[in-house]
Tab-separated table of C-alpha atoms in Angstrom:
chain	number	residue	atom	x	y	z
A	1	UNK	CA	-39.198	80.837	11.060
A	2	UNK	CA	-37.504	79.201	8.136
A	3	UNK	CA	-39.281	79.682	4.850
A	4	UNK	CA	-41.124	76.622	3.645
A	5	UNK	CA	-39.120	74.585	1.233
A	6	UNK	CA	-40.491	74.215	-2.231
A	7	UNK	CA	-41.075	70.645	-3.157
A	8	UNK	CA	-39.441	69.661	-6.392
A	9	UNK	CA	-41.808	68.246	-8.984
A	10	UNK	CA	-41.551	64.545	-9.671
A	11	UNK	CA	-39.287	64.281	-12.735
A	12	UNK	CA	-41.032	63.196	-15.917
A	13	UNK	CA	-38.300	60.707	-16.769
A	14	UNK	CA	-38.867	58.907	-13.458
A	15	UNK	CA	-42.594	58.653	-14.131
A	16	UNK	CA	-41.905	57.317	-17.627
A	17	UNK	CA	-39.448	54.757	-16.248
A	18	UNK	CA	-42.033	53.574	-13.702
A	19	UNK	CA	-44.667	53.165	-16.402
A	20	UNK	CA	-42.326	51.376	-18.813
A	21	UNK	CA	-41.268	49.064	-15.995
A	22	UNK	CA	-44.726	47.522	-16.168
A	23	UNK	CA	-44.080	46.488	-19.787
A	24	UNK	CA	-41.470	43.912	-18.822
A	25	UNK	CA	-41.316	40.871	-16.595
A	26	UNK	CA	-42.113	37.194	-16.629
A	27	UNK	CA	-45.822	37.837	-17.268
A	28	UNK	CA	-45.546	40.695	-19.728
A	29	UNK	CA	-47.759	40.399	-22.799
A	30	UNK	CA	-45.229	42.697	-24.524
A	31	UNK	CA	-42.502	40.046	-24.219
A	32	UNK	CA	-44.102	37.362	-26.402
A	33	UNK	CA	-42.603	33.872	-26.490
A	34	UNK	CA	-44.847	32.309	-29.137
A	35	UNK	CA	-46.703	33.126	-32.375
A	36	UNK	CA	-50.096	33.766	-30.744
A	37	UNK	CA	-48.632	36.133	-28.168
A	38	UNK	CA	-46.556	37.776	-30.918
A	39	UNK	CA	-49.699	38.490	-32.928
A	40	UNK	CA	-51.451	39.960	-29.880
A	41	UNK	CA	-48.440	42.142	-29.056
A	42	UNK	CA	-48.392	43.383	-32.658
A	43	UNK	CA	-52.054	44.358	-32.385
A	44	UNK	CA	-51.337	46.173	-29.101
A	45	UNK	CA	-48.534	48.198	-30.691
A	46	UNK	CA	-50.684	49.027	-33.717
A	47	UNK	CA	-53.464	50.303	-31.456
A	48	UNK	CA	-50.983	52.328	-29.403
A	49	UNK	CA	-49.473	53.921	-32.508
A	50	UNK	CA	-52.913	54.713	-33.911
A	51	UNK	CA	-54.077	56.244	-30.636
A	52	UNK	CA	-50.847	58.249	-30.292
A	53	UNK	CA	-51.188	59.576	-33.853
A	54	UNK	CA	-54.779	60.711	-33.255
A	55	UNK	CA	-53.865	62.286	-29.918
A	56	UNK	CA	-50.898	64.140	-31.437
A	57	UNK	CA	-52.991	65.463	-34.304
A	58	UNK	CA	-55.767	66.565	-31.942
A	59	UNK	CA	-53.320	68.423	-29.706
A	60	UNK	CA	-51.684	70.058	-32.732
A	61	UNK	CA	-55.029	71.291	-34.035
A	62	UNK	CA	-55.961	72.560	-30.595
A	63	UNK	CA	-52.686	74.461	-30.305
A	64	UNK	CA	-53.161	75.882	-33.816
A	65	UNK	CA	-56.649	77.104	-32.889
A	66	UNK	CA	-55.325	78.938	-29.806
A	67	UNK	CA	-52.504	80.505	-31.802
A	68	UNK	CA	-54.861	81.728	-34.511
A	69	UNK	CA	-57.209	83.146	-31.904
A	70	UNK	CA	-54.377	85.084	-30.286
A	71	UNK	CA	-53.368	86.386	-33.690
A	72	UNK	CA	-56.930	87.589	-34.326
A	73	UNK	CA	-57.533	85.158	-37.174
A	74	UNK	CA	-60.307	83.168	-35.476
A	75	UNK	CA	-63.024	84.969	-37.419
A	76	UNK	CA	-61.564	83.794	-40.731
A	77	UNK	CA	-61.590	80.085	-39.785
A	78	UNK	CA	-64.286	77.857	-41.237
A	79	UNK	CA	-64.969	75.089	-38.706
A	80	UNK	CA	-66.980	72.922	-41.108
A	81	UNK	CA	-64.064	71.272	-42.976
A	82	UNK	CA	-62.146	70.698	-39.737
A	83	UNK	CA	-65.139	69.073	-38.057
A	84	UNK	CA	-65.822	66.796	-41.015
A	85	UNK	CA	-62.189	65.947	-41.733
A	86	UNK	CA	-60.880	65.731	-38.183
A	87	UNK	CA	-64.031	64.539	-36.453
A	88	UNK	CA	-65.420	62.075	-38.993
A	89	UNK	CA	-63.110	61.185	-41.879
A	90	UNK	CA	-59.814	60.763	-40.005
A	91	UNK	CA	-61.183	58.691	-37.074
A	92	UNK	CA	-63.121	56.536	-39.536
A	93	UNK	CA	-59.963	55.822	-41.531
A	94	UNK	CA	-57.828	55.042	-38.482
A	95	UNK	CA	-60.479	52.918	-36.766
A	96	UNK	CA	-61.246	51.023	-39.979
A	97	UNK	CA	-57.562	50.182	-40.402
A	98	UNK	CA	-57.309	49.032	-36.774
A	99	UNK	CA	-60.496	46.960	-37.138
A	100	UNK	CA	-59.145	45.227	-40.241
A	101	UNK	CA	-55.848	44.516	-38.470
A	102	UNK	CA	-57.689	43.175	-35.397
A	103	UNK	CA	-59.890	40.882	-37.514
A	104	UNK	CA	-56.841	39.523	-39.345
A	105	UNK	CA	-55.107	38.919	-36.008
A	106	UNK	CA	-58.149	37.132	-34.607
A	107	UNK	CA	-58.250	34.900	-37.674
A	108	UNK	CA	-54.635	33.865	-37.055
A	109	UNK	CA	-55.445	32.901	-33.454
A	110	UNK	CA	-58.214	30.440	-34.319
A	111	UNK	CA	-57.450	26.795	-33.424
A	112	UNK	CA	-57.230	24.977	-36.740
A	113	UNK	CA	-56.853	21.207	-37.196
A	114	UNK	CA	-53.370	19.860	-37.811
A	115	UNK	CA	-51.417	16.628	-37.581
A	116	UNK	CA	-48.937	18.002	-35.040
A	117	UNK	CA	-51.471	19.613	-32.663
A	118	UNK	CA	-51.254	18.534	-29.017
A	119	UNK	CA	-54.586	18.408	-27.178
A	120	UNK	CA	-54.755	18.995	-23.420
A	121	UNK	CA	-57.834	18.943	-21.205
A	122	UNK	CA	-57.696	21.872	-18.761
A	123	UNK	CA	-60.272	21.708	-15.966
A	124	UNK	CA	-60.641	24.635	-13.591
A	125	UNK	CA	-62.026	24.409	-10.071
A	126	UNK	CA	-61.774	26.528	-6.954
A	127	UNK	CA	-58.835	27.021	-6.837
A	128	UNK	CA	-56.547	25.067	-9.152
A	129	UNK	CA	-56.062	24.011	-12.756
A	130	UNK	CA	-55.897	20.296	-13.585
A	131	UNK	CA	-54.300	19.331	-16.892
A	132	UNK	CA	-54.636	15.908	-18.473
A	133	UNK	CA	-53.351	14.517	-21.760
A	134	UNK	CA	-52.717	11.157	-23.327
A	135	UNK	CA	-49.332	9.484	-23.134
A	136	UNK	CA	-48.144	6.101	-24.389
A	137	UNK	CA	-49.025	4.501	-21.052
A	138	UNK	CA	-52.348	6.235	-20.505
A	139	UNK	CA	-53.585	9.570	-19.175
A	140	UNK	CA	-51.017	11.960	-17.650
A	141	UNK	CA	-52.529	14.360	-15.132
A	142	UNK	CA	-50.898	17.276	-13.350
A	143	UNK	CA	-52.320	19.963	-11.074
A	144	UNK	CA	-51.102	23.523	-11.516
A	145	UNK	CA	-48.471	22.613	-14.136
A	146	UNK	CA	-49.040	22.354	-17.875
A	147	UNK	CA	-46.398	20.499	-19.901
A	148	UNK	CA	-46.160	21.186	-23.649
A	149	UNK	CA	-43.540	20.715	-26.377
A	150	UNK	CA	-41.686	23.662	-27.898
A	151	UNK	CA	-42.527	24.649	-31.450
A	152	UNK	CA	-45.814	22.750	-31.673
A	153	UNK	CA	-49.365	24.128	-31.429
A	154	UNK	CA	-51.315	23.090	-28.340
A	155	UNK	CA	-55.096	23.168	-28.016
A	156	UNK	CA	-56.278	23.685	-24.452
A	157	UNK	CA	-59.835	22.475	-24.010
A	158	UNK	CA	-60.989	24.625	-21.113
A	159	UNK	CA	-63.837	23.632	-18.798
A	160	UNK	CA	-64.921	24.503	-15.274
A	161	UNK	CA	-66.317	22.467	-12.402
A	162	UNK	CA	-67.929	25.376	-10.530
A	163	UNK	CA	-67.718	29.054	-11.523
A	164	UNK	CA	-66.251	31.033	-14.418
A	165	UNK	CA	-62.460	31.017	-14.490
A	166	UNK	CA	-60.096	32.445	-17.115
A	167	UNK	CA	-56.848	30.899	-18.335
A	168	UNK	CA	-54.066	33.361	-19.151
A	169	UNK	CA	-50.353	32.902	-19.747
A	170	UNK	CA	-49.486	36.363	-21.132
A	171	UNK	CA	-46.266	35.416	-22.920
A	172	UNK	CA	-47.874	32.532	-24.821
A	173	UNK	CA	-51.423	33.553	-25.780
A	174	UNK	CA	-54.452	35.633	-24.916
A	175	UNK	CA	-56.948	34.797	-22.201
A	176	UNK	CA	-60.023	32.625	-22.539
A	177	UNK	CA	-62.794	31.791	-20.067
A	178	UNK	CA	-63.516	28.372	-18.646
A	179	UNK	CA	-67.302	28.260	-18.276
A	180	UNK	CA	-69.342	25.588	-16.462
A	181	UNK	CA	-71.244	23.363	-18.852
A	182	UNK	CA	-69.213	24.088	-21.986
A	183	UNK	CA	-65.740	23.633	-23.472
A	184	UNK	CA	-63.729	26.500	-24.997
A	185	UNK	CA	-60.564	25.829	-26.998
A	186	UNK	CA	-57.495	28.050	-26.687
A	187	UNK	CA	-54.563	27.612	-29.075
A	188	UNK	CA	-51.172	28.287	-27.497
A	189	UNK	CA	-47.620	27.706	-28.700
A	190	UNK	CA	-44.167	28.371	-27.265
A	191	UNK	CA	-41.192	28.990	-29.526
A	192	UNK	CA	-38.498	28.008	-27.023
A	193	UNK	CA	-38.214	25.683	-24.006
A	194	UNK	CA	-38.627	27.346	-20.620
A	195	UNK	CA	-41.066	27.997	-17.809
A	196	UNK	CA	-43.866	30.525	-18.304
A	197	UNK	CA	-46.130	31.567	-15.396
A	198	UNK	CA	-49.771	32.507	-15.676
A	199	UNK	CA	-52.925	32.747	-13.595
A	200	UNK	CA	-56.672	32.782	-13.521
A	201	UNK	CA	-57.739	36.150	-14.928
A	202	UNK	CA	-61.351	36.061	-13.699
A	203	UNK	CA	-62.216	36.705	-10.054
A	204	UNK	CA	-63.522	33.318	-8.932
A	205	UNK	CA	-63.738	33.551	-5.160
A	206	UNK	CA	-61.635	34.072	-2.063
A	207	UNK	CA	-58.808	31.834	-3.335
A	208	UNK	CA	-58.519	33.547	-6.716
A	209	UNK	CA	-55.052	34.997	-6.042
A	210	UNK	CA	-53.669	31.510	-5.382
A	211	UNK	CA	-54.978	30.068	-8.646
A	212	UNK	CA	-51.740	30.226	-10.559
A	213	UNK	CA	-50.437	28.076	-13.379
A	214	UNK	CA	-46.967	27.122	-14.562
A	215	UNK	CA	-46.346	26.148	-18.189
A	216	UNK	CA	-43.256	23.992	-18.668
A	217	UNK	CA	-42.122	23.954	-22.291
A	218	UNK	CA	-39.908	20.977	-23.185
A	219	UNK	CA	-37.414	20.400	-25.945
A	220	UNK	CA	-37.760	17.177	-27.974
A	221	UNK	CA	-35.894	15.009	-25.459
A	222	UNK	CA	-37.693	16.510	-22.474
A	223	UNK	CA	-41.072	16.040	-24.133
A	224	UNK	CA	-40.344	12.390	-24.840
A	225	UNK	CA	-39.295	11.912	-21.229
A	226	UNK	CA	-42.442	13.615	-19.961
A	227	UNK	CA	-44.677	11.372	-22.054
A	228	UNK	CA	-42.886	8.373	-20.584
A	229	UNK	CA	-43.571	9.677	-17.081
A	230	UNK	CA	-40.006	10.745	-16.237
A	231	UNK	CA	-40.900	14.368	-15.383
A	232	UNK	CA	-40.988	14.907	-11.593
């Protein structure tokens, strides 16, 4: 009989490439295309760096403890300062800094009044989004497609006709629920013209996977044409 072949371990670089592949794409929150998404991505990176720093320090202290034990120096170690410094003081400092950064980011995401803000009514129902806004000739309504101008803040007034839904276009803003009986306002903004896909981020029934949304961001001429009803 032939000896059994040893299976080669899955290379670490391939695993890293597979994981990093999930950080890109047309719905990646780490590829922001507007100020709100940029702020959220910055918070994500800050949290990752903070978590990585704490993990690295913890592993270094663990390795140092094993090395000292092998060298016979374990009896001379005083665990009190390490427990207080590493278990209380350091996490408190890191978490306090991350909390302050998160609160500042949340403050920047609040929908504030402004003369150039575009308001869109976004009504969710099983299983589609209906967007309506005012144009020169009256109300413009589209199902599944949200039209906005580039470089201007847009307030989405989210509501639901049946169950809880959640609006999310990762490259433009965070997610916010549409709840029956109330209206929640989400501020989004796109820096450049283009098409940005999104979806309902709350399981809302058997048709949830089909409840997608497409955000079409217009330049100045395209926005004027849309308001006049020239967009197909």
